[in-house]
Amino acid sequence: MKNTTQRVAIVTGANRGLGKEVSRQLAEQGDLVIVTARQLSSAQQTLEELGLDNLLAAQLDITNQESIDQLVKFVEQRFSAVDVLINNAAIHYDTWQNVVNADLNTVQEAMDTNVYGAWRMTQAFLPLLQNSQQARIVNVSSGAGAIKNQTGSTPAYSMSKIALNSLTLMLANQLKSSGILVNAVCPGWVATDMGGSGGRPVEQGASGITWATNLPANGPTGGFFRDGKEIEF
């Protein structure tokens, strides 16, 4: 169970890649981390692999409101507040298509997970986040979501990350008076199942996400960052 000063963090898509590494980094700095995955067994396996005491496993499908509501109940039964929400889960790095020939069903699927999933999670957990003294929401985005980088490739992924960046800015403006900081983070090209081989170490990409959870009360909100430095939307 958490101690009185320990933060409670929720990480979506935490059973592999960036989500798993961010969970490790947060737990190692003392946070109590709720590791979520679509299959509970995957989340439980992640706990075994990380081998840290301050982790909890939970099932979560961010495209399913009932699943999200069940997670809210799971958290409410154990904690009075959530201090960190990391919207990391994402799908469809669609290198096989471009904007001209894109399968719009694929685009819609990407939007449902990458944008609406983060939106659903934020709405559902907002009451618990508002119970925190210094809540932080971090949306894991990508340079593919920067307006200046739009070449027409990876249309599903890129469009979803553009929308996620917009959601970040809107939430930041709406929640500023509550003290909740909301930022988007680009982890860079990272060697994960989605990013493929050749990228930088996952530890390096995850560190920028962890950094955004540790911003002080007077820290930035509504920003887009990579490695702790602001970049253009």
Short mmCIF file of C-alpha atoms in Angstrom, two decimals:
data_model
loop_
_atom_site.label_atom_id
_atom_site.label_comp_id
_atom_site.label_asym_id
_atom_site.label_seq_id
_atom_site.Cartn_x
_atom_site.Cartn_y
_atom_site.Cartn_z
CA MET A 1 0.00 0.00 0.00
CA LYS A 2 1.08 3.58 -0.57
CA ASN A 3 2.58 5.75 2.13
CA THR A 4 1.31 9.26 2.81
CA THR A 5 3.84 10.98 0.54
CA GLN A 6 3.89 8.44 -2.29
CA ARG A 7 2.37 9.47 -5.60
CA VAL A 8 -0.10 7.24 -7.41
CA ALA A 9 0.56 6.95 -11.14
CA ILE A 10 -1.41 5.22 -13.91
CA VAL A 11 0.37 4.18 -17.10
CA THR A 12 -1.61 2.93 -20.09
CA GLY A 13 -0.05 0.41 -22.45
CA ALA A 14 2.45 -0.46 -19.74
CA ASN A 15 3.19 -4.08 -20.58
CA ARG A 16 5.96 -3.34 -23.07
CA GLY A 17 8.18 -0.68 -24.62
CA LEU A 18 7.92 2.87 -23.36
CA GLY A 19 5.04 2.17 -20.99
CA LYS A 20 6.92 -0.61 -19.26
CA GLU A 21 10.09 1.46 -18.95
CA VAL A 22 8.25 4.53 -17.68
CA SER A 23 6.57 2.31 -15.08
CA ARG A 24 10.00 1.10 -13.98
CA GLN A 25 11.41 4.62 -13.77
CA LEU A 26 8.46 5.93 -11.78
CA ALA A 27 8.51 2.98 -9.40
CA GLU A 28 12.25 3.31 -8.87
CA GLN A 29 11.82 6.94 -7.86
CA GLY A 30 9.25 5.85 -5.28
CA ASP A 31 5.87 6.25 -6.98
CA LEU A 32 3.17 3.61 -6.71
CA VAL A 33 2.46 2.66 -10.31
CA ILE A 34 -0.67 1.03 -11.70
CA VAL A 35 0.54 -0.96 -14.70
CA THR A 36 -2.28 -1.46 -17.21
CA ALA A 37 -2.66 -3.64 -20.27
CA ARG A 38 -5.53 -4.99 -22.35
CA GLN A 39 -4.90 -8.42 -20.86
CA LEU A 40 -4.50 -8.65 -17.10
CA SER A 41 -2.03 -11.50 -17.55
CA SER A 42 0.23 -9.19 -19.57
CA ALA A 43 0.19 -6.57 -16.82
CA GLN A 44 0.90 -9.24 -14.20
CA GLN A 45 3.81 -10.57 -16.25
CA THR A 46 5.23 -7.05 -16.43
CA LEU A 47 5.15 -6.83 -12.64
CA GLU A 48 7.05 -10.10 -12.39
CA GLU A 49 9.64 -8.91 -14.90
CA LEU A 50 10.17 -5.55 -13.21
CA GLY A 51 10.38 -7.12 -9.77
CA LEU A 52 9.47 -4.00 -7.79
CA ASP A 53 7.15 -3.88 -4.79
CA ASN A 54 5.34 -0.63 -5.55
CA LEU A 55 3.49 -1.83 -8.66
CA LEU A 56 -0.10 -2.92 -9.19
CA ALA A 57 -1.47 -4.72 -12.25
CA ALA A 58 -4.83 -3.86 -13.79
CA GLN A 59 -6.75 -4.72 -16.94
CA LEU A 60 -7.59 -1.79 -19.21
CA ASP A 61 -8.89 -1.34 -22.74
CA ILE A 62 -8.92 2.40 -23.39
CA THR A 63 -11.32 1.96 -26.32
CA ASN A 64 -13.93 0.51 -23.95
CA GLN A 65 -15.68 2.85 -21.52
CA GLU A 66 -16.82 -0.02 -19.31
CA SER A 67 -13.21 -1.17 -18.93
CA ILE A 68 -12.16 2.36 -17.99
CA ASP A 69 -15.00 2.63 -15.47
CA GLN A 70 -13.89 -0.65 -13.90
CA LEU A 71 -10.37 0.73 -13.51
CA VAL A 72 -11.76 3.87 -11.86
CA LYS A 73 -13.55 1.65 -9.32
CA PHE A 74 -10.35 -0.39 -8.81
CA VAL A 75 -8.41 2.79 -8.04
CA GLU A 76 -11.12 4.44 -5.91
CA GLN A 77 -11.26 1.37 -3.67
CA ARG A 78 -7.56 1.78 -2.89
CA PHE A 79 -6.66 5.47 -3.19
CA SER A 80 -8.22 8.88 -2.63
CA ALA A 81 -6.34 10.57 -5.47
CA VAL A 82 -4.36 9.98 -8.64
CA ASP A 83 -1.25 12.12 -9.04
CA VAL A 84 0.02 11.07 -12.46
CA LEU A 85 -1.79 9.91 -15.59
CA ILE A 86 0.38 8.84 -18.51
CA ASN A 87 -1.59 8.28 -21.70
CA ASN A 88 0.91 6.08 -23.49
CA ALA A 89 -1.09 3.36 -25.24
CA ALA A 90 -1.05 3.74 -29.03
CA ILE A 91 -1.51 1.73 -32.22
CA HIS A 92 -0.95 1.83 -35.97
CA TYR A 93 2.42 3.25 -36.97
CA ASP A 94 1.16 2.84 -40.53
CA THR A 95 4.31 3.02 -42.65
CA TRP A 96 2.61 0.91 -45.33
CA GLN A 97 0.24 3.67 -46.51
CA ASN A 98 0.04 7.37 -47.27
CA VAL A 99 -2.67 10.00 -47.15
CA VAL A 100 -3.73 9.36 -50.76
CA ASN A 101 -4.33 5.62 -50.46
CA ALA A 102 -5.05 5.41 -46.72
CA ASP A 103 -7.55 2.92 -45.38
CA LEU A 104 -9.80 5.23 -43.38
CA ASN A 105 -10.88 2.37 -41.15
CA THR A 106 -7.26 2.18 -40.01
CA VAL A 107 -7.25 5.93 -39.42
CA GLN A 108 -10.44 5.64 -37.40
CA GLU A 109 -8.97 2.84 -35.29
CA ALA A 110 -5.88 4.94 -34.59
CA MET A 111 -8.00 7.90 -33.56
CA ASP A 112 -10.11 5.74 -31.25
CA THR A 113 -7.07 4.50 -29.33
CA ASN A 114 -4.51 7.28 -29.67
CA VAL A 115 -6.85 10.25 -29.17
CA TYR A 116 -10.21 9.18 -27.79
CA GLY A 117 -8.54 6.69 -25.48
CA ALA A 118 -6.49 9.44 -23.86
CA TRP A 119 -9.57 11.67 -23.79
CA ARG A 120 -11.71 8.98 -22.14
CA MET A 121 -9.03 8.31 -19.53
CA THR A 122 -8.63 11.97 -18.68
CA GLN A 123 -12.36 12.53 -18.32
CA ALA A 124 -12.81 9.40 -16.21
CA PHE A 125 -9.93 10.10 -13.84
CA LEU A 126 -10.32 13.86 -13.60
CA PRO A 127 -12.12 13.75 -10.22
CA LEU A 128 -9.27 11.69 -8.73
CA LEU A 129 -6.66 13.90 -10.39
CA GLN A 130 -8.36 16.97 -8.92
CA ASN A 131 -7.97 15.39 -5.47
CA SER A 132 -4.20 15.54 -5.91
CA GLN A 133 -2.16 18.52 -4.77
CA GLN A 134 0.04 18.46 -7.88
CA ALA A 135 -1.46 16.27 -10.59
CA ARG A 136 0.34 15.72 -13.87
CA ILE A 137 -1.10 14.42 -17.15
CA VAL A 138 1.41 13.36 -19.80
CA ASN A 139 0.25 12.48 -23.30
CA VAL A 140 2.86 10.47 -25.17
CA SER A 141 2.95 12.02 -28.62
CA SER A 142 5.42 12.07 -31.50
CA GLY A 143 7.26 14.37 -33.84
CA ALA A 144 4.94 12.84 -36.43
CA GLY A 145 2.26 14.98 -34.80
CA ALA A 146 4.05 18.27 -35.46
CA ILE A 147 2.32 20.32 -38.16
CA LYS A 148 5.58 21.14 -39.90
CA ASN A 149 6.42 17.45 -40.30
CA GLN A 150 3.37 16.46 -42.35
CA THR A 151 4.55 14.75 -45.52
CA GLY A 152 1.53 12.49 -46.03
CA SER A 153 3.17 9.32 -44.74
CA THR A 154 1.90 7.33 -41.72
CA PRO A 155 -1.44 9.16 -42.02
CA ALA A 156 -3.32 7.29 -39.29
CA TYR A 157 -0.55 7.68 -36.74
CA SER A 158 0.30 11.26 -37.70
CA MET A 159 -3.28 12.49 -37.72
CA SER A 160 -3.91 10.90 -34.35
CA LYS A 161 -0.85 12.53 -32.82
CA ILE A 162 -1.78 15.94 -34.24
CA ALA A 163 -5.17 15.54 -32.57
CA LEU A 164 -3.54 14.36 -29.33
CA ASN A 165 -1.39 17.49 -29.29
CA SER A 166 -4.50 19.61 -29.76
CA LEU A 167 -6.23 17.75 -26.93
CA THR A 168 -3.20 18.41 -24.73
CA LEU A 169 -3.34 22.14 -25.31
CA MET A 170 -7.10 22.34 -24.77
CA LEU A 171 -6.93 20.34 -21.54
CA ALA A 172 -4.03 22.43 -20.28
CA ASN A 173 -5.99 25.63 -20.78
CA GLN A 174 -9.14 24.26 -19.18
CA LEU A 175 -7.35 22.75 -16.17
CA LYS A 176 -4.78 25.48 -15.53
CA SER A 177 -6.74 26.97 -12.62
CA SER A 178 -6.87 23.57 -10.91
CA GLY A 179 -3.10 23.23 -10.79
CA ILE A 180 -3.07 20.18 -13.07
CA LEU A 181 -0.22 20.37 -15.58
CA VAL A 182 -0.92 18.74 -18.96
CA ASN A 183 1.88 18.26 -21.47
CA ALA A 184 2.70 16.22 -24.55
CA VAL A 185 6.04 14.44 -24.84
CA CYS A 186 7.79 13.13 -27.93
CA PRO A 187 10.07 10.27 -26.84
CA GLY A 188 11.90 10.32 -30.17
CA TRP A 189 12.45 7.31 -32.38
CA VAL A 190 12.79 4.52 -29.85
CA ALA A 191 13.66 0.87 -30.38
CA THR A 192 10.31 -0.68 -29.41
CA ASP A 193 7.88 -3.12 -31.00
CA MET A 194 6.15 -0.16 -32.66
CA GLY A 195 9.24 1.88 -33.50
CA GLY A 196 11.28 -1.05 -34.77
CA SER A 197 15.01 -1.59 -34.52
CA GLY A 198 17.56 1.16 -34.96
CA GLY A 199 15.99 3.68 -32.61
CA ARG A 200 17.54 5.02 -29.45
CA PRO A 201 17.33 3.06 -26.19
CA VAL A 202 13.90 2.88 -24.62
CA GLU A 203 15.36 4.18 -21.35
CA GLN A 204 16.30 7.42 -23.07
CA GLY A 205 12.91 7.90 -24.66
CA ALA A 206 11.10 7.13 -21.42
CA SER A 207 13.17 9.57 -19.38
CA GLY A 208 11.53 12.55 -21.08
CA ILE A 209 8.12 11.23 -20.08
CA THR A 210 9.25 10.72 -16.50
CA TRP A 211 10.65 14.25 -16.51
CA ALA A 212 7.24 15.67 -17.38
CA THR A 213 5.65 13.91 -14.39
CA ASN A 214 8.12 15.61 -12.06
CA LEU A 215 7.52 19.22 -13.11
CA PRO A 216 7.18 21.69 -10.23
CA ALA A 217 3.95 23.52 -9.47
CA ASN A 218 5.12 26.51 -11.52
CA GLY A 219 6.23 24.29 -14.40
CA PRO A 220 4.97 24.53 -17.97
CA THR A 221 1.59 23.30 -19.09
CA GLY A 222 0.21 22.91 -22.60
CA GLY A 223 3.69 22.30 -24.01
CA PHE A 224 5.26 19.78 -26.37
CA PHE A 225 8.61 18.44 -25.19
CA ARG A 226 11.41 16.12 -26.15
CA ASP A 227 14.17 15.32 -23.68
CA GLY A 228 12.94 18.10 -21.42
CA LYS A 229 13.18 20.75 -24.11
CA GLU A 230 10.19 22.40 -25.75
CA ILE A 231 9.57 21.71 -29.43
CA GLU A 232 7.06 23.13 -31.89
CA PHE A 233 3.58 21.67 -32.20
#
